[in-house]
Coordinates of C-alpha atoms and ligand atoms in Angstrom, one line a residue:
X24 CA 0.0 0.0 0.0
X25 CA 1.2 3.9 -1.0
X26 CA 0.2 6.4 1.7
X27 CA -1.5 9.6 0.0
X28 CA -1.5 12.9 0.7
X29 CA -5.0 14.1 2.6
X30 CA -5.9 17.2 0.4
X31 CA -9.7 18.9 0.5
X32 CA -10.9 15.8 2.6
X33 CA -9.6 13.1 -0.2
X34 CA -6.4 10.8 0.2
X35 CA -4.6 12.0 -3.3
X36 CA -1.4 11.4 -5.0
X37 CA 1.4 14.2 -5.8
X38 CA 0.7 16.1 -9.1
X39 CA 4.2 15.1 -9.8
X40 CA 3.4 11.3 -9.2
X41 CA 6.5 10.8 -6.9
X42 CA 7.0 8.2 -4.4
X43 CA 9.4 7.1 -1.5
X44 CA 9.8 4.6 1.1
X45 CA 9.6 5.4 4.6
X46 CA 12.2 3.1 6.6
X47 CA 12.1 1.5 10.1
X48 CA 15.3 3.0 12.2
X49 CA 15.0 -0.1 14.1
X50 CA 16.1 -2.4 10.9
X51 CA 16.5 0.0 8.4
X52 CA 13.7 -2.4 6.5
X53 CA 10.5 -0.9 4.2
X54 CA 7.8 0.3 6.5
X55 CA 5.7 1.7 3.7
X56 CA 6.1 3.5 0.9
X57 CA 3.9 7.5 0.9
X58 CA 3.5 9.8 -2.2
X59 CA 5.9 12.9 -2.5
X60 CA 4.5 16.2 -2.2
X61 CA 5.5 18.9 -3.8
X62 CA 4.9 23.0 -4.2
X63 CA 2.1 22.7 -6.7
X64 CA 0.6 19.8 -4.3
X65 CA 0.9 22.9 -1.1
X66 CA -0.6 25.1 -3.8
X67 CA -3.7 22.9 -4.2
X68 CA -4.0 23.1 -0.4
X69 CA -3.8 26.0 0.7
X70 CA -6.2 26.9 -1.9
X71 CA -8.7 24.4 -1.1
X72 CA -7.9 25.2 3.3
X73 CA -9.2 29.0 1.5
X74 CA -11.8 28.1 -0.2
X75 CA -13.1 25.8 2.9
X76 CA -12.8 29.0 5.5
X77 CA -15.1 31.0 2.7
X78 CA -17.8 27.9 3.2
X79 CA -17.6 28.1 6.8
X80 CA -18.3 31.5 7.4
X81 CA -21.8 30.9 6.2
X82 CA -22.2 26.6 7.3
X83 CA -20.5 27.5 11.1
X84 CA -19.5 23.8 11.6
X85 CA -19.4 23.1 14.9
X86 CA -16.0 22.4 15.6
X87 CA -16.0 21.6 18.9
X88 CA -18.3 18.6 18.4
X89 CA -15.8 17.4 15.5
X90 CA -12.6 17.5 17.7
X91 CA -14.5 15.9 20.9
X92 CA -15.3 12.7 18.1
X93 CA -12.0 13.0 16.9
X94 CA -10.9 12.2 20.4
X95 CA -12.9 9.0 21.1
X96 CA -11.8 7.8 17.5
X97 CA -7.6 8.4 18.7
X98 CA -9.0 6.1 21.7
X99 CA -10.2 3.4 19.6
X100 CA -7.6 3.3 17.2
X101 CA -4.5 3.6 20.2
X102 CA -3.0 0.2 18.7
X103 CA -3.1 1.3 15.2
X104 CA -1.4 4.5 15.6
X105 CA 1.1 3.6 18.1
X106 CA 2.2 0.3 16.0
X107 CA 2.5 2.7 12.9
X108 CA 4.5 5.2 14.7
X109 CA 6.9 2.9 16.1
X110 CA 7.6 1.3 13.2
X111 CA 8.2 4.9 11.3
X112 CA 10.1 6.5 14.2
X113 CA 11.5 4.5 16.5
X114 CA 10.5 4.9 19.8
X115 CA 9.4 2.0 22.4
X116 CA 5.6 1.3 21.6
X117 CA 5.0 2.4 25.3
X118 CA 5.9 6.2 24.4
X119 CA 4.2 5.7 21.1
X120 CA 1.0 4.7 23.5
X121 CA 1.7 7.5 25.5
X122 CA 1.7 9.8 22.3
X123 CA -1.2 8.9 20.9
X124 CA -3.1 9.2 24.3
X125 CA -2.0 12.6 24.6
X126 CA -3.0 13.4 21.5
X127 CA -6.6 12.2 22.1
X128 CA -6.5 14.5 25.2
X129 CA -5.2 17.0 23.1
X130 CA -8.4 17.1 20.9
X131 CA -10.7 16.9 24.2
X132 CA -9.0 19.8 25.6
X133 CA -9.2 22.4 22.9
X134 CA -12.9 21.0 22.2
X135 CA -13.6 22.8 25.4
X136 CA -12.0 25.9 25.1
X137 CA -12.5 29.0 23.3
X138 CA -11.1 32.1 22.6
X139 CA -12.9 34.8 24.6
X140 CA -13.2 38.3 23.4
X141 CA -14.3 41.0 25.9
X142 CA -16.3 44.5 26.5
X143 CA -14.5 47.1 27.2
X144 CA -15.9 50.7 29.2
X145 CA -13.5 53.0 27.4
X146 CA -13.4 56.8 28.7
X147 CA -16.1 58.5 26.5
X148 CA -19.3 56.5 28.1
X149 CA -21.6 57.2 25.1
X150 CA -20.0 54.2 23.5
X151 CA -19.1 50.8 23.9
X152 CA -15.9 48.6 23.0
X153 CA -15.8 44.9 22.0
X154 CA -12.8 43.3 21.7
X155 CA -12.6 40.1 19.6
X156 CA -10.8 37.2 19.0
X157 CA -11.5 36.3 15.1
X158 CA -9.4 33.6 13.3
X159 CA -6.3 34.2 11.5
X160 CA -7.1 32.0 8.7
X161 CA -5.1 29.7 6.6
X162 CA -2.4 28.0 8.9
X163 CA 1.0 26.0 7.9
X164 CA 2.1 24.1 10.5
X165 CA 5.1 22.4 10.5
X166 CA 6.1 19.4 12.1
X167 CA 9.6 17.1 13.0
X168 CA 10.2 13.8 13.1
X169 CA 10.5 13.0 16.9
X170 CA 6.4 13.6 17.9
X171 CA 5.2 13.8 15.1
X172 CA 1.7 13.2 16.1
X173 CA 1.8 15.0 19.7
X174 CA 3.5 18.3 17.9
X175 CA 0.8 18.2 15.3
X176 CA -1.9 17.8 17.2
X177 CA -1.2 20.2 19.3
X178 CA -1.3 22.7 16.0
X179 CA -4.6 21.0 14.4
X180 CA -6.7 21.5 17.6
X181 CA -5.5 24.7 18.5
X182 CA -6.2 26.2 14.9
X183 CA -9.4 24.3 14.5
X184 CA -10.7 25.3 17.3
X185 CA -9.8 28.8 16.9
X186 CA -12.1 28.6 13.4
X187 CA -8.7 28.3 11.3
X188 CA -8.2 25.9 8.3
X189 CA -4.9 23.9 8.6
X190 CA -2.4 22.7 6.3
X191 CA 0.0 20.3 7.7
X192 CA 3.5 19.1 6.7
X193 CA 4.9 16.5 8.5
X194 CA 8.6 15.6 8.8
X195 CA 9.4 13.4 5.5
X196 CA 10.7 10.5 7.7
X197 CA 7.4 10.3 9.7
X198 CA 4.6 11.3 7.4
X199 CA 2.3 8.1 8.3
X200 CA 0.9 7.8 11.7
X201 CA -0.1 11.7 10.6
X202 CA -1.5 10.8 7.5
X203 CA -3.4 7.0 9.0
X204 CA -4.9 9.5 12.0
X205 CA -6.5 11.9 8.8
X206 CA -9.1 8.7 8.8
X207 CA -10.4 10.0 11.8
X208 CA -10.9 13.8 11.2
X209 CA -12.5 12.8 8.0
X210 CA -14.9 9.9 10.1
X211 CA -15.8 12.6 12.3
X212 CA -17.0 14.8 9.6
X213 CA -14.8 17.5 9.4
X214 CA -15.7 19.3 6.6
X215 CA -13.4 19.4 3.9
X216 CA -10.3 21.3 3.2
X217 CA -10.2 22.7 6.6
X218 CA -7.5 20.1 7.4
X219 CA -5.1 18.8 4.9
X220 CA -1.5 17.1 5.5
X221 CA 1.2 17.4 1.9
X222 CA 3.9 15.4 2.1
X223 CA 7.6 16.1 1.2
X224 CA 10.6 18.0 1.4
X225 CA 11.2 21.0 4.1
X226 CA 13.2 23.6 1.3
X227 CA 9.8 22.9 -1.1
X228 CA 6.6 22.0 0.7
X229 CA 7.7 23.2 3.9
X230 CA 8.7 27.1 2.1
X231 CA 5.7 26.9 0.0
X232 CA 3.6 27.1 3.5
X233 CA 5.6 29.5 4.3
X234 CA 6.0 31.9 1.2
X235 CA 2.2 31.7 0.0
X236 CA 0.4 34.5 0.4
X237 CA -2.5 32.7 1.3
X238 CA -1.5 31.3 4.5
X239 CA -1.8 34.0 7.5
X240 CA 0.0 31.9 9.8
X241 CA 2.9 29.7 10.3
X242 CA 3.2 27.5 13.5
X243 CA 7.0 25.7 13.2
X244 CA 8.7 23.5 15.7
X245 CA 11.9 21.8 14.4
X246 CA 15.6 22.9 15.0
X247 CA 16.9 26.8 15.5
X248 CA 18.6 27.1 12.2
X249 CA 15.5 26.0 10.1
X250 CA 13.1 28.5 12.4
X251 CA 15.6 31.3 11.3
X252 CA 15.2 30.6 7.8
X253 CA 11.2 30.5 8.4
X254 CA 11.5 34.1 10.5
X255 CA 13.3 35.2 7.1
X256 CA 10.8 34.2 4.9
X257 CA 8.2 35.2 7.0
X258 CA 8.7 38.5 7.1
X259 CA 8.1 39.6 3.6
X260 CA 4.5 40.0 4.3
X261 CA 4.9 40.3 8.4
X262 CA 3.0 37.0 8.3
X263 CA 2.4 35.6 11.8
X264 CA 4.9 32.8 13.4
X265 CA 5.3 30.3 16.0
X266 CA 8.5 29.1 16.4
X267 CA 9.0 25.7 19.0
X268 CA 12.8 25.2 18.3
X269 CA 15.9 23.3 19.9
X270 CA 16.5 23.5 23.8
X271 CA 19.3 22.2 25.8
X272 CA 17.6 21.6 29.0
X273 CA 19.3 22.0 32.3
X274 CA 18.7 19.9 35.2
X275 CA 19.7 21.1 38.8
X276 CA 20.6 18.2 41.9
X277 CA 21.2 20.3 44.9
X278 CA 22.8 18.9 47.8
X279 CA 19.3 18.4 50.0
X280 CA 17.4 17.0 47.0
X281 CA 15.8 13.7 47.2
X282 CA 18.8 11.6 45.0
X283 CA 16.5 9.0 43.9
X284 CA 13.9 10.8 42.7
X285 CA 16.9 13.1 41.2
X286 CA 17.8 10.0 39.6
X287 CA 14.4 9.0 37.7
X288 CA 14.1 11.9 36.7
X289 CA 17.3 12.5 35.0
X290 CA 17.3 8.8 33.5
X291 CA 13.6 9.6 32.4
X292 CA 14.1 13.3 31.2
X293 CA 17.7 12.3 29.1
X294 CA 16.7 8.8 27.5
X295 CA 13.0 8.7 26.6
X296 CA 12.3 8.7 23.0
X297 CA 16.3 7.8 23.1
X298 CA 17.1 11.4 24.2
X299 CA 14.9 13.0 20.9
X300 CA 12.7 15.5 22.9
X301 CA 12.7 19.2 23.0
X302 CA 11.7 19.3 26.8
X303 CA 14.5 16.4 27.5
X304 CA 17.3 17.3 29.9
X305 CA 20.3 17.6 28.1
X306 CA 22.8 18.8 31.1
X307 CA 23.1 18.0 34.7
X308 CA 24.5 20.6 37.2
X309 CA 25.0 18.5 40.4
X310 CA 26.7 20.0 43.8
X311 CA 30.0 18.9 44.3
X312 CA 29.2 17.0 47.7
X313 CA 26.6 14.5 46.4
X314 CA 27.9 14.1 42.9
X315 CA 29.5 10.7 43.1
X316 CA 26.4 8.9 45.2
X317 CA 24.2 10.7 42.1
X318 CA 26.9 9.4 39.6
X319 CA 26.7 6.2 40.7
X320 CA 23.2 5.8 41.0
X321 CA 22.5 6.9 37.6
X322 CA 25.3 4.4 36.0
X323 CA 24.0 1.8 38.1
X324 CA 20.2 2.3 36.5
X325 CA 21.5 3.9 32.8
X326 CA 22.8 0.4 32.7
X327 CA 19.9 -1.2 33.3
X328 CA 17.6 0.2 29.7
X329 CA 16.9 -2.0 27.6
X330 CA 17.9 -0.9 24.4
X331 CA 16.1 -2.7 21.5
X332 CA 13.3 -2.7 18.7
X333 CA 10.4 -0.7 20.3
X334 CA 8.1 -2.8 19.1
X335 CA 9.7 -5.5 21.4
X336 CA 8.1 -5.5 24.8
X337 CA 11.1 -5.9 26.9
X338 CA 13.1 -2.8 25.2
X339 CA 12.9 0.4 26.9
X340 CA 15.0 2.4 24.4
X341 CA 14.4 2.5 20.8
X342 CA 17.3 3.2 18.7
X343 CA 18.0 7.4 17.3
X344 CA 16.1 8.4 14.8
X345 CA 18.2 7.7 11.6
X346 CA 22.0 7.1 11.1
X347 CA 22.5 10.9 10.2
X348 CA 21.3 11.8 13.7
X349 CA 23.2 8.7 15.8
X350 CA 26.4 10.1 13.6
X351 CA 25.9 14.2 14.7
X352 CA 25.5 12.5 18.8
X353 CA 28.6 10.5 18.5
X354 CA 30.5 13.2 16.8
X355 CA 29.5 15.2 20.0
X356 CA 30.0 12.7 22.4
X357 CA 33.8 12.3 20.9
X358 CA 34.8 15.6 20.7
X359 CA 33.4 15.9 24.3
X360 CA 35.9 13.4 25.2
X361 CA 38.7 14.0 23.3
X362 CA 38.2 17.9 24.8
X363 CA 39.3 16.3 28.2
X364 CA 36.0 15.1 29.7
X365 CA 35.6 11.6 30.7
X366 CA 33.7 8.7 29.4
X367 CA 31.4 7.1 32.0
X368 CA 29.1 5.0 30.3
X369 CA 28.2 4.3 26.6
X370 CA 29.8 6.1 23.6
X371 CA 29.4 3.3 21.3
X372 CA 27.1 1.2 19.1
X373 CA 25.4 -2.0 20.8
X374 CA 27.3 -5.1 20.2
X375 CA 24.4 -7.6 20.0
X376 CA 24.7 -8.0 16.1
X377 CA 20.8 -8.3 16.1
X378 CA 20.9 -4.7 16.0
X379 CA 23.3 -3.9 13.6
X380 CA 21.4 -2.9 11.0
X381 CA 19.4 0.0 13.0
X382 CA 20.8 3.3 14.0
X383 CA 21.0 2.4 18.1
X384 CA 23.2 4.1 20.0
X385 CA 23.9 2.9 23.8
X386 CA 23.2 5.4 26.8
X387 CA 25.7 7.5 27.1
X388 CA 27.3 9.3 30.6
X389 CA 30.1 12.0 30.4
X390 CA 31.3 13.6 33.6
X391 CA 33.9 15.9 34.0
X392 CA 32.6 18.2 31.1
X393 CA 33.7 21.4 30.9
X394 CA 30.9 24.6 30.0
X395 CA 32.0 25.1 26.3
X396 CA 31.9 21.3 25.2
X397 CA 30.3 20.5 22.2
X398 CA 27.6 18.5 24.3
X399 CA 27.0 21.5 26.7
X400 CA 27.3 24.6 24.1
X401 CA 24.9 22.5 21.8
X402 CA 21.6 21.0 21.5
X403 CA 22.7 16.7 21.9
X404 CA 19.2 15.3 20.2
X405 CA 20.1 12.2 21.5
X406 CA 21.2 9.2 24.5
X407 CA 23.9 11.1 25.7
X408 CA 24.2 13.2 29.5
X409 CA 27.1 15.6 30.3
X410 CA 27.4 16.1 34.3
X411 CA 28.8 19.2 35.4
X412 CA 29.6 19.5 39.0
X413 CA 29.3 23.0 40.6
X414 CA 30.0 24.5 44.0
X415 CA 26.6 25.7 44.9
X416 CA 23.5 27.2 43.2
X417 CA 24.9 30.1 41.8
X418 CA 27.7 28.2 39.9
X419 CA 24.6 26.3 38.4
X420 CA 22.1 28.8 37.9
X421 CA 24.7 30.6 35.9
X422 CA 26.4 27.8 33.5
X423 CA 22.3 26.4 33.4
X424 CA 21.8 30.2 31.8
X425 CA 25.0 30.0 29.7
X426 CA 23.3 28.1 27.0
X427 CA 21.6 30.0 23.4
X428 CA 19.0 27.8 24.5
X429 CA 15.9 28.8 26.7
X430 CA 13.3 26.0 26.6
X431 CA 13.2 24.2 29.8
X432 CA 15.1 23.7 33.0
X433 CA 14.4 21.8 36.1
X434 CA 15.6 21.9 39.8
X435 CA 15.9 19.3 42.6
X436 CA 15.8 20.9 46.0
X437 CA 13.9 20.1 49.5
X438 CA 15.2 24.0 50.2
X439 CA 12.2 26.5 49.2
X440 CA 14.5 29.4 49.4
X441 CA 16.3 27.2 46.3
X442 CA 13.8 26.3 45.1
X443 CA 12.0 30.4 44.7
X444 CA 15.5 31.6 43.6
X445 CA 15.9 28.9 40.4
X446 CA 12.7 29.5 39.6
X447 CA 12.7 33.0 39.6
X448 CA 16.7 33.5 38.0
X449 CA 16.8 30.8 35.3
X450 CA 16.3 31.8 31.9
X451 CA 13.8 29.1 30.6
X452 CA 10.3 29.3 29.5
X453 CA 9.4 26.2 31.8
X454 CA 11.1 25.6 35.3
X455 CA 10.2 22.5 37.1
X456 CA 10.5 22.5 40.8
X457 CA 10.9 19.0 41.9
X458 CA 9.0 17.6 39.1
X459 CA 9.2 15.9 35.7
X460 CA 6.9 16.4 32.8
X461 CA 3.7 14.5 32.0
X462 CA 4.1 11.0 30.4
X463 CA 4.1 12.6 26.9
X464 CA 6.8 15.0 27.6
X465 CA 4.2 18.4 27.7
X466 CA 1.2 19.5 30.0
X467 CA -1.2 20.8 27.0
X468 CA -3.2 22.9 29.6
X469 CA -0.2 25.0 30.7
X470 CA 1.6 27.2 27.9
X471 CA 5.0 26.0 26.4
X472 CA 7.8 27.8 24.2
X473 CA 11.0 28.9 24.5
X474 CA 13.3 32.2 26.1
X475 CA 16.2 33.1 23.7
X476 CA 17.1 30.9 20.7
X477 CA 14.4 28.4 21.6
X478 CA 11.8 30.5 19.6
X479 CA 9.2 32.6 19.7
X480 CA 5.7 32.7 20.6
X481 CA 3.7 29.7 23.1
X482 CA 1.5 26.6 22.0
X483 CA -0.8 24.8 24.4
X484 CA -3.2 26.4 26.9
X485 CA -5.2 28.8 26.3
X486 CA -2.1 31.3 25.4
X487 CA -1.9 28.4 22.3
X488 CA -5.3 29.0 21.5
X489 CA -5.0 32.8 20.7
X490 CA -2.1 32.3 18.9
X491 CA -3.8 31.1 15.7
X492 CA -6.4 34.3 16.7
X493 CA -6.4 38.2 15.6
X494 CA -7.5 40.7 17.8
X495 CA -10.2 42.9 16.5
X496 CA -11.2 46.0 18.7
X497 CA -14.7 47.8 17.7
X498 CA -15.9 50.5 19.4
X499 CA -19.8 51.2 19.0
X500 CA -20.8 54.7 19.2
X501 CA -24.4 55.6 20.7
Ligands
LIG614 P1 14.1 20.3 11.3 O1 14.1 21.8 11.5 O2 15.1 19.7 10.5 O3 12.7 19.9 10.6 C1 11.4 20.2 11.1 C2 10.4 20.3 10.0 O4 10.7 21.5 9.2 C3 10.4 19.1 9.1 O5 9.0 18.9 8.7 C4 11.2 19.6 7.9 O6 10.9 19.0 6.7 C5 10.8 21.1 7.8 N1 11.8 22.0 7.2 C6 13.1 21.8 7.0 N2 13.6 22.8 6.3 C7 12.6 23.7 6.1 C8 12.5 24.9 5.4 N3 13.6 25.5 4.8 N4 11.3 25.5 5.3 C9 10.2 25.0 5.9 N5 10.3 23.8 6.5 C10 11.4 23.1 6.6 O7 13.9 19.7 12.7 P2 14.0 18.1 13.1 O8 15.4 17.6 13.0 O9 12.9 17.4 12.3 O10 13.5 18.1 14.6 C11 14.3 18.2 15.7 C12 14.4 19.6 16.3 O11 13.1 20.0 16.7 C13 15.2 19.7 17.6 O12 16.0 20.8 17.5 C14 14.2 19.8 18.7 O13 14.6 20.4 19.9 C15 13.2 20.6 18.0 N6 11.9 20.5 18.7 C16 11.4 21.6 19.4 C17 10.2 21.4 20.1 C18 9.6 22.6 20.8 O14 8.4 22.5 21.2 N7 10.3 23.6 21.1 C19 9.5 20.2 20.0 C20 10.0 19.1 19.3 C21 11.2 19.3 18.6

């Protein structure tokens, strides 16, 4: 079977009748093979997502209905999904599960929310002020490769509900849980062309969403340098833009915090999704005096993942991504080493040979890292944990804030008075006291985005909502 492209509520082929195989990382064997998209293909769509908005202004579809089905469909079809997205991406079919569940609540959640205008008194009081949330219209929303269905849902149900049509590119290595779960917008009666999902390249599709005067918005999460290039391209016509880029997450262990739980959530916050998250830790700042019992704790379970196939039901790592992405970690993790620092745990390929043909790469530990290491100074999308120990909490605070990055950080304190000034000093646009994100890696109720080079802009919450809104003031006189 050929995966299509969902244009204008149909499953279609590409105009230029292209196709390519998407590959399993696990065995580097055929998952499927999915039509090409190109810029006449993003044409079509965004044309039809246009045409679709015109419909709606006189059908008023009620949206909210549609998502809440949409919902109970993801719930139903958890097997499908998750199966699909292991096999296409990577991870453990437990996280793929756990994706596809948050997705489901993803669709409930904005099926219950609205964007709320209000009245205004304004000073003359013979007239009146409304101010109101209207939608922005045609949306491109861009997705990677490492959630590909939690990212874009998270886009879908925010512009839907905000009375947007969407057009959706997904990463070209991960294009078919996205296109399978289009079954279920359609089943749920979504009217047409107010959700569509083109296939193919970033530089073509991806730029066409992004160029086309048509579309209003752009909602982008991938890495810095590609959410540059969309800033740049945006701004001939000012159009509106979410970026959700790289992070290099800091994790703080003070001296009173509770090591175990310090532990899990290190081990869990570096190596689910084999290190691929945005909201993964990717640095540990741990006091000098506890360092080696938290070292040693970490080794002890680090050694104990199971790395594997995900679809096996013992494995609870899944191999990186692709080869490309297991070479940019280990070229990190070498120069790392070879910089001075020392190698703790992993740095290598698994030896079972029953793995040799997928792009695994073991859990990694690095200790003695120093701030301007290629693993500290850059985003590591992968298994691998530099550990920096520091004197106290300003030593921390400060080389946590060293980074371009801004998305996350988290602290591990009993001592409120830590706890108030890490919240309050670190640069991130998410601090977690004590705490480790949801199962799926997000809250969708709570806003998330990034300070500094980790973009622009919030999705989720209601913040998320008005993001794919404009803001219309109008002032009735008597
Ligand atoms: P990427 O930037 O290479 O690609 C992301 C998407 O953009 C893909 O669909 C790709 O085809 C498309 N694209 C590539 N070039 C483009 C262009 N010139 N114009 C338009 N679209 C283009 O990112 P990736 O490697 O797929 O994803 C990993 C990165 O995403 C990491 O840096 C990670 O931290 C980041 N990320 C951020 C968040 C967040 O919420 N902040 C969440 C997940 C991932």
């Amino acid at each position: 079977m050929t995966f299509k492209q969902f244009i204008n509520g149909e499953f279609v082929a590409s105009s230029g009748g292209e196709e390519y195989e998407v590959t399993n990382p696990a065995n580097g064997k055929v998952v499927d093979r999915v039509v090409r998209g190109n810029v006449e293909d993003a044409r079509a769509a965004i044309d039809f997502a246009s045409d679709a908005l015109k419909r709606e202004k006189m059908s008023k579809t009620n949206i909210s209905r549609i998502l809440q089905l949409v919902s109970e469909l993801i719930r139903n079809h958890e097997t499908d999904l998750a199966t699909l997205m292991t096999l296409e991406q990577g991870k453990t079919l437990a996280e793929s599960r756990g994706e596809i569940r948050f997705f489901a609540h993803t669709m409930e959640y904005y099926a219950g929310l609205k964007a709320r205008g209000s009245q205004v008194q304004i000073s003359d009081p013979t007239k009146l002020a409304v101010v109101e949330k209207e939608p922005v219209g045609v949306v491109g929303a861009i997705v990677p490769w490492n959630n590909p269905i939690l990212l874009m849902g998270a886009k879908v149900a925010a512009s839907l509900a905000a009375g947007n049509a969407t057009v959706v590119k997904p990463a070209s290595t991960t294009p078919l849980s996205t296109l399978k779960s289009m079954e279920l917008f359609k089943d749920a009666g979504l009217p047409k062309g107010l959700l569509n999902v083109v296939t193919g390249s970033g530089p073509t599709v991806g730029e066409e969403l992004v160029r086309n005067r048509k579309t209003r918005k752009v909602s982008f999460t991938g890495e810095t340098v590609t959410g540059k290039r969309i800033m740049e391209l945006a701004s001939a016509e000012l159009k509106r833009v979410t970026l959700e880029l790289g992070g290099s997450n800091p994790l703080i262990v003070c001296d009173d915090a509770d090591l175990d739980a310090a532990v899990s959530a290190t081990l869990n916050g570096r190596f689910r999704n084999a290190g691929q998250g945005c909201m993964c830790v990717k640095r540990t700042y741990v006091f000098r005096d506890i360092a080696p019992r938290f070292v040693s704790k970490l080794k002890e379970k680090a050694m104990a993942i199971k790395v594997g196939d995900g679809m096996k039901s013992d494995t609870t790592m899944g191999p990186v991504h692709s080869k490309s992405q297991r070479s940019k970690v280990e070229q990190q993790v070498n120069e790392t080493v070879s910089g001075g620092a020392t190698l703790l745990l992993g740095g290598k390929e698994p030896e079972d040979s029953d793995l040799s043909a997928g792009s695994f790469y073991m859990p990694t530990l690095v200790t003695d890292v120093s701030g301007d290491s290629k693993l500290v100074a850059e985003e590591c999308f992968g298994p691998a944990l530099p550990i920096i120990t520091v004197s106290g909490l300003e030593e921390a605070i400060e080389g946590a804030n060293s980074s371009i990055y801004g998305l996350g950080a988290s602290i591990w304190t009993k001592d409120l008075g830590n706890a108030k000034k890490a919240a309050s000093e670190l640069e991130a646009g998410t601090v977690l006291v004590n705490s480790l994100y949801g199962a799926g890696g997000w809250e969708i109720e709570v806003p998330m985005g990034g300070y500094k080079q980790s973009g622009l802009g919030r999705e989720y919450g209601i913040e998320g909502l008005e993001s794919y809104t404009e803001t219309k003031t109008v002032i009735f006189g008597s």
